[in-house]
Amino acid sequence: MTGDRAFLGAVAGMALAFAAYFGGFGAFLLVAALGGLGWAVGRWFEQGGRLSDLRDAYERGRR
């Protein structure tokens, strides 16, 4: 399990490096923000989150 996380960390680091090199600092920040969002959503699903929970929260917020 630890090796998988290290590999994913290396891949994320390379993606950020490419974004910074080719797209500048703005692209770096965008990739970092979307990566963090993806990590949070994946973690939420791993802990038993469901899509219906998101829909219900969105509907409550619109009222």
PDB file of C-alpha atoms in Angstrom:
ATOM      1  CA  MET A   1       0.000   0.000   0.000  1.00  0.00           C
ATOM      2  CA  THR A   2       2.810   2.427   0.795  1.00  0.00           C
ATOM      3  CA  GLY A   3       4.468   1.800  -2.562  1.00  0.00           C
ATOM      4  CA  ASP A   4       1.238   2.631  -4.359  1.00  0.00           C
ATOM      5  CA  ARG A   5       0.980   5.965  -2.579  1.00  0.00           C
ATOM      6  CA  ALA A   6       4.596   6.768  -3.337  1.00  0.00           C
ATOM      7  CA  PHE A   7       4.039   5.991  -7.009  1.00  0.00           C
ATOM      8  CA  LEU A   8       0.892   8.121  -7.135  1.00  0.00           C
ATOM      9  CA  GLY A   9       2.769  10.933  -5.432  1.00  0.00           C
ATOM     10  CA  ALA A  10       5.508  10.710  -8.045  1.00  0.00           C
ATOM     11  CA  VAL A  11       2.951  10.775 -10.874  1.00  0.00           C
ATOM     12  CA  ALA A  12       1.205  13.778  -9.335  1.00  0.00           C
ATOM     13  CA  GLY A  13       4.543  15.544  -8.960  1.00  0.00           C
ATOM     14  CA  MET A  14       5.405  14.928 -12.597  1.00  0.00           C
ATOM     15  CA  ALA A  15       1.993  16.208 -13.720  1.00  0.00           C
ATOM     16  CA  LEU A  16       2.515  19.396 -11.700  1.00  0.00           C
ATOM     17  CA  ALA A  17       6.021  19.806 -13.102  1.00  0.00           C
ATOM     18  CA  PHE A  18       4.773  19.474 -16.694  1.00  0.00           C
ATOM     19  CA  ALA A  19       1.967  21.951 -16.015  1.00  0.00           C
ATOM     20  CA  ALA A  20       4.398  24.454 -14.528  1.00  0.00           C
ATOM     21  CA  TYR A  21       6.932  24.048 -17.325  1.00  0.00           C
ATOM     22  CA  PHE A  22       4.536  24.215 -20.268  1.00  0.00           C
ATOM     23  CA  GLY A  23       1.671  26.297 -18.881  1.00  0.00           C
ATOM     24  CA  GLY A  24       3.234  28.553 -16.301  1.00  0.00           C
ATOM     25  CA  PHE A  25       2.262  29.167 -12.717  1.00  0.00           C
ATOM     26  CA  GLY A  26      -1.475  29.479 -13.440  1.00  0.00           C
ATOM     27  CA  ALA A  27      -1.555  26.011 -14.990  1.00  0.00           C
ATOM     28  CA  PHE A  28       0.417  24.687 -12.027  1.00  0.00           C
ATOM     29  CA  LEU A  29      -2.177  26.048  -9.619  1.00  0.00           C
ATOM     30  CA  LEU A  30      -5.065  24.701 -11.707  1.00  0.00           C
ATOM     31  CA  VAL A  31      -3.565  21.202 -11.843  1.00  0.00           C
ATOM     32  CA  ALA A  32      -2.832  21.292  -8.114  1.00  0.00           C
ATOM     33  CA  ALA A  33      -6.381  22.430  -7.271  1.00  0.00           C
ATOM     34  CA  LEU A  34      -8.032  19.833  -9.505  1.00  0.00           C
ATOM     35  CA  GLY A  35      -5.729  17.145  -8.160  1.00  0.00           C
ATOM     36  CA  GLY A  36      -6.679  18.073  -4.605  1.00  0.00           C
ATOM     37  CA  LEU A  37     -10.357  18.020  -5.508  1.00  0.00           C
ATOM     38  CA  GLY A  38      -9.969  14.614  -7.138  1.00  0.00           C
ATOM     39  CA  TRP A  39      -8.164  13.296  -4.084  1.00  0.00           C
ATOM     40  CA  ALA A  40     -10.922  14.582  -1.774  1.00  0.00           C
ATOM     41  CA  VAL A  41     -13.696  13.035  -3.879  1.00  0.00           C
ATOM     42  CA  GLY A  42     -11.856   9.717  -4.115  1.00  0.00           C
ATOM     43  CA  ARG A  43     -11.270   9.682  -0.372  1.00  0.00           C
ATOM     44  CA  TRP A  44     -14.936  10.468   0.256  1.00  0.00           C
ATOM     45  CA  PHE A  45     -16.036   7.554  -1.965  1.00  0.00           C
ATOM     46  CA  GLU A  46     -13.581   5.221  -0.212  1.00  0.00           C
ATOM     47  CA  GLN A  47     -15.221   6.064   3.102  1.00  0.00           C
ATOM     48  CA  GLY A  48     -18.681   5.097   1.882  1.00  0.00           C
ATOM     49  CA  GLY A  49     -19.919   8.308   0.284  1.00  0.00           C
ATOM     50  CA  ARG A  50     -22.701   8.050  -2.294  1.00  0.00           C
ATOM     51  CA  LEU A  51     -23.795  10.263  -5.169  1.00  0.00           C
ATOM     52  CA  SER A  52     -27.252  10.580  -3.648  1.00  0.00           C
ATOM     53  CA  ASP A  53     -25.641  12.284  -0.618  1.00  0.00           C
ATOM     54  CA  LEU A  54     -24.237  14.979  -2.903  1.00  0.00           C
ATOM     55  CA  ARG A  55     -27.566  15.434  -4.677  1.00  0.00           C
ATOM     56  CA  ASP A  56     -29.423  15.751  -1.372  1.00  0.00           C
ATOM     57  CA  ALA A  57     -26.930  18.297  -0.036  1.00  0.00           C
ATOM     58  CA  TYR A  58     -27.226  20.332  -3.236  1.00  0.00           C
ATOM     59  CA  GLU A  59     -31.026  20.326  -3.054  1.00  0.00           C
ATOM     60  CA  ARG A  60     -30.985  21.430   0.600  1.00  0.00           C
ATOM     61  CA  GLY A  61     -28.645  24.286  -0.290  1.00  0.00           C
ATOM     62  CA  ARG A  62     -30.953  25.572  -3.040  1.00  0.00           C
ATOM     63  CA  ARG A  63     -33.919  26.008  -0.693  1.00  0.00           C
TER      64      ARG A  63
END
